[in-house]
Short mmCIF file of C-alpha atoms in Angstrom, two decimals:
data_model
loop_
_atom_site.label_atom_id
_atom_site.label_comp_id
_atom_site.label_asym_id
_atom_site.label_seq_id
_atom_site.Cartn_x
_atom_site.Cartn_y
_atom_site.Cartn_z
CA UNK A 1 -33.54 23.76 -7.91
CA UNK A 2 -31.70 20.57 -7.27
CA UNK A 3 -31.70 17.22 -9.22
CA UNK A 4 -31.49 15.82 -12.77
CA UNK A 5 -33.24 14.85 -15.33
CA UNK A 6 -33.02 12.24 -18.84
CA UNK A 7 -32.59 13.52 -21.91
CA UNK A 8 -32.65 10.93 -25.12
CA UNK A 9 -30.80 11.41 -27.85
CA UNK A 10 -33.78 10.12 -29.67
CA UNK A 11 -35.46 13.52 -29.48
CA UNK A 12 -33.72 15.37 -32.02
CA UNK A 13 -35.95 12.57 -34.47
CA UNK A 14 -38.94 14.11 -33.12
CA UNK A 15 -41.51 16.92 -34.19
CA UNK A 16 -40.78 19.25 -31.43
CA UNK A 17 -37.13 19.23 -32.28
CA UNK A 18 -38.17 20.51 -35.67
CA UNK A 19 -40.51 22.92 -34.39
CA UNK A 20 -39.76 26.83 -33.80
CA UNK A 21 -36.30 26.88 -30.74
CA UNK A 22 -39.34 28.33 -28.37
CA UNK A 23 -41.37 24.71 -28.30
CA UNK A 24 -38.04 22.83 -27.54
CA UNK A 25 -37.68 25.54 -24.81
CA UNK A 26 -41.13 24.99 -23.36
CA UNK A 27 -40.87 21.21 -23.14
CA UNK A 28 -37.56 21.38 -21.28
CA UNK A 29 -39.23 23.94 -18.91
CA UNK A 30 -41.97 21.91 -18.57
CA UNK A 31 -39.54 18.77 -17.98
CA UNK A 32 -37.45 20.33 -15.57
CA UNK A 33 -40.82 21.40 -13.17
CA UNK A 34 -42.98 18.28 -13.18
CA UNK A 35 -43.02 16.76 -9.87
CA UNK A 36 -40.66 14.17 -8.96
CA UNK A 37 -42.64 12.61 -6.07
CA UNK A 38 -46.71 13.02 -5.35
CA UNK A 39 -47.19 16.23 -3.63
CA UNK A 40 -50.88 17.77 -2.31
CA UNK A 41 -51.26 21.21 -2.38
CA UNK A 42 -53.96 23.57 -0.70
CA UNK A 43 -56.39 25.18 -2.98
CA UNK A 44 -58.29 28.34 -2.09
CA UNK A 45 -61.47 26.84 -1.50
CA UNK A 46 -60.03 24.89 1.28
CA UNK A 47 -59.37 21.55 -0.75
CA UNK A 48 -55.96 20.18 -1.74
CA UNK A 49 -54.98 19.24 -4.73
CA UNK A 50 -52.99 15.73 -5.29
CA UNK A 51 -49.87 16.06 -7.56
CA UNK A 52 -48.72 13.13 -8.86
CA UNK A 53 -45.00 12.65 -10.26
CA UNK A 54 -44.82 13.79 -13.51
CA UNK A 55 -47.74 16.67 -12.66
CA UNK A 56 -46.74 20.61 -12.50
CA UNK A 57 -49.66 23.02 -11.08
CA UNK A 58 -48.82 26.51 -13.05
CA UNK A 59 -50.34 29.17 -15.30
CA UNK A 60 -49.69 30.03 -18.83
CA UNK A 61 -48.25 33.36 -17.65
CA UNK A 62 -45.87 31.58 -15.64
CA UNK A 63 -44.58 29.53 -18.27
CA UNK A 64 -44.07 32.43 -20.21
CA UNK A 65 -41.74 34.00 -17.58
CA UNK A 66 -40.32 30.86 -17.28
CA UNK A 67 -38.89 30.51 -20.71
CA UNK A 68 -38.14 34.38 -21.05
CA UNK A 69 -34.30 35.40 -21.96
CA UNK A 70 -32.18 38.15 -22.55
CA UNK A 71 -31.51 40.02 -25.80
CA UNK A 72 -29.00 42.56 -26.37
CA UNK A 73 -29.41 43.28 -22.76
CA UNK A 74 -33.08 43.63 -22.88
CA UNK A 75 -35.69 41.30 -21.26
CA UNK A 76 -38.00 39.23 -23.41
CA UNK A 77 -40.72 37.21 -22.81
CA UNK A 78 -43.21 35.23 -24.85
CA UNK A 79 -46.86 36.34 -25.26
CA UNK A 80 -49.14 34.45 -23.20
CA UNK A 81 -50.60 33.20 -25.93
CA UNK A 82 -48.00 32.06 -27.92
CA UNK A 83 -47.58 29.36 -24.97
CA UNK A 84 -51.08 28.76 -24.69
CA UNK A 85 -51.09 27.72 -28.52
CA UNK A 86 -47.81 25.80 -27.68
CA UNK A 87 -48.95 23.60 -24.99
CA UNK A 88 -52.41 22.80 -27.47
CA UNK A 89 -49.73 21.55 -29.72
CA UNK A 90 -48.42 19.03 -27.60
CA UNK A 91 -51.34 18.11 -26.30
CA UNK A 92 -52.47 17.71 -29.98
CA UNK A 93 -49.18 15.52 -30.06
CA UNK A 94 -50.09 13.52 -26.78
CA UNK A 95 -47.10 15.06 -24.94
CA UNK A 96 -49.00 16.42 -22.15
CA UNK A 97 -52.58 16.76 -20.69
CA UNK A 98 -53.60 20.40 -19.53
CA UNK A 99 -56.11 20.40 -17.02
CA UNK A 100 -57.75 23.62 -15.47
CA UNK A 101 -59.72 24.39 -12.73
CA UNK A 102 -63.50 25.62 -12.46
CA UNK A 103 -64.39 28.57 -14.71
CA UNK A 104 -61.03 27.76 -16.32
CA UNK A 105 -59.26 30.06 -14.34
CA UNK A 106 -58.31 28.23 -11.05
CA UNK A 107 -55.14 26.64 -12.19
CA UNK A 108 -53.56 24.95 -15.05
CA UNK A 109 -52.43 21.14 -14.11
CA UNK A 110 -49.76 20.31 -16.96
CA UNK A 111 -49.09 16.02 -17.02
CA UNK A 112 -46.17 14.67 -18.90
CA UNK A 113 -47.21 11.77 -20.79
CA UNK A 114 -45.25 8.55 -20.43
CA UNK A 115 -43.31 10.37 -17.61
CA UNK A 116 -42.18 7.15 -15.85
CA UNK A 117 -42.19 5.22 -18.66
CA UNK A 118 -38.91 6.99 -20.63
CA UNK A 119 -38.04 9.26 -17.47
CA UNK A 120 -37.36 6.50 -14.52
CA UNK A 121 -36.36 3.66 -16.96
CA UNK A 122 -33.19 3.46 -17.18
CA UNK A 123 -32.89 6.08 -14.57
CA UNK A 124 -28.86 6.67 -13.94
CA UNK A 125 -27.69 5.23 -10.53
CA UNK A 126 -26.24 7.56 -8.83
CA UNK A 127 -22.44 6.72 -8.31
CA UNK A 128 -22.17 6.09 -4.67
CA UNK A 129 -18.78 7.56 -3.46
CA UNK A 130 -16.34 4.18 -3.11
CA UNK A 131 -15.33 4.34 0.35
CA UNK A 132 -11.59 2.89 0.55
CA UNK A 133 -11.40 -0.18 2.14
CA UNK A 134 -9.37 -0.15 4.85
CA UNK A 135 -5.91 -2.14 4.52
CA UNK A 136 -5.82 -5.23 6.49
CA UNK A 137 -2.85 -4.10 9.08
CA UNK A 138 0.27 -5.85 8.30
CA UNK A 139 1.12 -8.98 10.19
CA UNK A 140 4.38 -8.84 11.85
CA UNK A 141 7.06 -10.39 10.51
CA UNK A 142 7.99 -13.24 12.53
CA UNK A 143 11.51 -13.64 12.91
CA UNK A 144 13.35 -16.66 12.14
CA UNK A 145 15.44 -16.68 14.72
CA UNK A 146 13.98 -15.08 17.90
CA UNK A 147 15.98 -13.38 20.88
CA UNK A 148 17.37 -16.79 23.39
CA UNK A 149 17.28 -19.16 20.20
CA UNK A 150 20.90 -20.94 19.71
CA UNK A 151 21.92 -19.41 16.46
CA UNK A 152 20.69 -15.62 17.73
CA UNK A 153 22.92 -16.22 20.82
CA UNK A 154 25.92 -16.82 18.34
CA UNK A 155 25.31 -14.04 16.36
CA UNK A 156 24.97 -11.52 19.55
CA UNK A 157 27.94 -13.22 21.30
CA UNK A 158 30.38 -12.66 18.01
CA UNK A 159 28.60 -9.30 17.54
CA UNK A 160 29.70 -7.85 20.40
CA UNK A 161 33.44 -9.60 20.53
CA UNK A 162 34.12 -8.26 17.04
CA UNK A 163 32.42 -4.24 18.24
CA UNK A 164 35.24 -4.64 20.62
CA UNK A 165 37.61 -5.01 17.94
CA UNK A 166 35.68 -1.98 15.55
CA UNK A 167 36.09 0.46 17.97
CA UNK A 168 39.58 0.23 19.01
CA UNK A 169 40.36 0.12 15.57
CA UNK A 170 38.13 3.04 14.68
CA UNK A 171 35.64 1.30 12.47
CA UNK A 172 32.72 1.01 14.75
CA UNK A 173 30.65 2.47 11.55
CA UNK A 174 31.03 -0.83 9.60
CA UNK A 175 29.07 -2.95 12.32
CA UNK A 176 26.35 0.15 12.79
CA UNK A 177 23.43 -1.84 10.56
CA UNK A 178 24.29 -5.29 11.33
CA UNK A 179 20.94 -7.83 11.25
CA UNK A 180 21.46 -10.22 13.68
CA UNK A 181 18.92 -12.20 12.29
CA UNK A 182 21.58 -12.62 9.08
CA UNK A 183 24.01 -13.43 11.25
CA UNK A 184 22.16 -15.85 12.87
CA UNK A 185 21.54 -17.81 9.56
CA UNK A 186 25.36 -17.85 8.95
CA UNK A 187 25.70 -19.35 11.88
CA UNK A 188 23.23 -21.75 11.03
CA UNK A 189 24.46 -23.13 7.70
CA UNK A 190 28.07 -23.10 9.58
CA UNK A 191 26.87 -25.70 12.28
CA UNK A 192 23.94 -26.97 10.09
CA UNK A 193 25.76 -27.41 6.45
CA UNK A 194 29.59 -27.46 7.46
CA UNK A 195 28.68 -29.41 9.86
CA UNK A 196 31.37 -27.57 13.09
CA UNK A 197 31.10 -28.15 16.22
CA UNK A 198 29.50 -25.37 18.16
CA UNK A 199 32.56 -25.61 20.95
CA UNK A 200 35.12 -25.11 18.21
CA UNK A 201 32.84 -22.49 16.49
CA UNK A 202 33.20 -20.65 19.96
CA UNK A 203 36.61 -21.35 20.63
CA UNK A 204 37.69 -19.84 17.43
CA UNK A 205 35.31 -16.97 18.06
CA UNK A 206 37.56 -15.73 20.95
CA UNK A 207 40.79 -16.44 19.10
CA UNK A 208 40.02 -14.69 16.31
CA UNK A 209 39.38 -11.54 18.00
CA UNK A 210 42.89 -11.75 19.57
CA UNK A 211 44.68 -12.69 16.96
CA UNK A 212 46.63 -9.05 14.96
CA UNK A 213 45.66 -10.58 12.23
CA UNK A 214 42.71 -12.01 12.08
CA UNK A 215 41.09 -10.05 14.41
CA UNK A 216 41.34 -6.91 11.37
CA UNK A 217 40.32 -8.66 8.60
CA UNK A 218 36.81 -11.15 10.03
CA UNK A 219 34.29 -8.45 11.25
CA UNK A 220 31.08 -10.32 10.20
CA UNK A 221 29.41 -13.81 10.77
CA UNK A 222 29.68 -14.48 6.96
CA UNK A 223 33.34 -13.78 6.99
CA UNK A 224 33.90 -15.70 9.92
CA UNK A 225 31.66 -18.72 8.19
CA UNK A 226 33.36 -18.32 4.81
CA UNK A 227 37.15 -18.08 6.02
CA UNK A 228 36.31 -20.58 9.02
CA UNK A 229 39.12 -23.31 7.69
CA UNK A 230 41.83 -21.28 7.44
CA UNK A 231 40.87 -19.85 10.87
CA UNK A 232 41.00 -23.21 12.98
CA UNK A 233 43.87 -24.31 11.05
CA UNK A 234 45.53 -20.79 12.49
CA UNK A 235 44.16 -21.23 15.61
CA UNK A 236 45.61 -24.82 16.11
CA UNK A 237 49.09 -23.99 14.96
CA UNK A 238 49.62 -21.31 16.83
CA UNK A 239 48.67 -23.12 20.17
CA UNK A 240 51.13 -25.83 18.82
CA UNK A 241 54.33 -25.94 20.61
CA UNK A 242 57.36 -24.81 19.35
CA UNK A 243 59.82 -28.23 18.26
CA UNK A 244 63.39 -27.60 19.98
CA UNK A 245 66.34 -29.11 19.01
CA UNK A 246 67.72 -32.76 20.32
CA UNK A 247 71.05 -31.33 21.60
CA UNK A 248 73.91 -34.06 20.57
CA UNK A 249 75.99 -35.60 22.90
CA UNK A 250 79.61 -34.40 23.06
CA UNK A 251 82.42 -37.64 23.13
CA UNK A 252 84.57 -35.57 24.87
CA UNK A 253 82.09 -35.44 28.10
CA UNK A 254 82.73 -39.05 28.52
CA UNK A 255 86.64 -38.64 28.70
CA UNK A 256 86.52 -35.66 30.97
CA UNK A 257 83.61 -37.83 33.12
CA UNK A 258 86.48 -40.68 33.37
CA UNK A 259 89.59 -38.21 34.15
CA UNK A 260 87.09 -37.40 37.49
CA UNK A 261 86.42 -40.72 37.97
CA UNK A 262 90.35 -41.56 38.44
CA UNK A 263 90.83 -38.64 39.95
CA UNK A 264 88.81 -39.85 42.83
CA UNK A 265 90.07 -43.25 42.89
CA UNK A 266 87.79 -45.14 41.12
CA UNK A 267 88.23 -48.35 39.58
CA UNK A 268 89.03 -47.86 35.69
CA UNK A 269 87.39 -51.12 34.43
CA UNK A 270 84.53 -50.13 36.87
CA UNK A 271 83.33 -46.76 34.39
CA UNK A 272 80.21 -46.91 32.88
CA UNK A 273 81.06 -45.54 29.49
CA UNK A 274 77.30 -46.35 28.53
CA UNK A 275 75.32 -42.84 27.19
#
């Protein structure tokens, strides 16, 4: 047996709640078998019978097996009787209509008063299992800075200068989760807010990598943005060439100049003694 039915809290006000436990038990039996939907069913004189919700076709006997139950492991059932003077009571108490066949004997048809009435109002909805909506698929993240975009191209380019550098050195595992797309904005706000030139920015790119010292201590774009200064100003001194001495004229060159000039016969008020 499958389904439900309402019970009110209401009921234990009413007479059959203060009646003998057997007339509660019959009433719930009686509940629990009424149709739930109109039903015909063929009679043995060769008519059918319309059962309307609410209805139950049964017999007095079967009610009585119905509502039998166990006692210290014995089997009891009602009298026949007993239910027959039950369901008078309710009827009595416009509960239920009994209706039987011809003669009496045919069937008994019990009808739940007010059935729909207290039974289907307010009638539970059944809790339809909530499918999970299905997430929306996340959009993509668009990148800021896309492969072949200026400040990408800066970022790979000093990327893979300074990898040069890591692994000689050893270090390769510092540059193993760079995001070029951070690298990229560095390069951005170093063109963008420091306003460089993108020609020096590259220049000093390929100094710094050569440079023992340098070349050590700037293996990211932010370094390279933050220390950027101090790099060109390196960069530009060291290209500077070195200042060498003005060598100072001897007097002495000029005597030993003149002794030669005698020496071959030259005029003496004719020497150039001029720097």
């Amino acid at each position: 047996m499958q389904g439900y039915i309402k019970d009110h809290r209401k009921e234990l006000l009413s007479d059959i709640w203060a009646m003998p436990p057997l007339y509660h038990r019959v009433w719930q039996w009686l509940k629990y078998h009424v149709n739930h939907n109109d039903n015909e069913i063929p009679m043995n004189d060769g008519t059918r019978l319309h059962i309307k919700k609410g209805q139950h076709l049964t017999s007095v006997r079967k009610i009585a097996r119905g509502v039998g139950y166990y006692e210290k492991g014995l089997w009891e059932e009602p009298n026949p009787k007993t239910i027959d003077r039950i369901l008078k009571w309710m009827v009595k108490n416009n509960m239920i209509i009994v209706e039987n066949g011809k003669d009496g004997r045919q069937y008994t048809l019990v009808t739940i008063l007010n059935w729909e009435s207290y039974q289907m109002e307010e009638a539970p909805k059944r809790q339809e299992k909530e499918i999970p909506k299905e997430k929306p698929a996340k959009k993509q993240k668009q990148e800021k800075y896309p492969e072949g975009s200026p400040y990408h191209n800066m970022a790979t380019y000093f990327h893979g200068q300074v990898s040069r550098v890591a692994k000689e050195a050893g270090v390769s595992h510092l540059l193993a989760n760079s995001d070029m797309q951070k690298w990229a904005d560095e390069f951005r706000k170093l063109i963008e807010n420091n306003k460089v030139d993108k020609h020096l920015a590259k220049e000093v790119m390929d100094w710094v990598v050569k440079d023992p010292f340098w070349s050590k201590n700037v293996l990211s774009a932010k370094k390279f943005k933050d220390q950027f200064a101090k790099l060109a100003i390196a960069m530009n001194k060291s290209k500077a060439p070195f200042d060498t001495p003005v060598q100072q004229a001897d007097p002495r060159d000029k005597e030993i100049e003149f002794s030669k000039w005698m020496a071959n016969g030259g005029d003496p008020d004719a020497f150039d003694w001029s720097s």
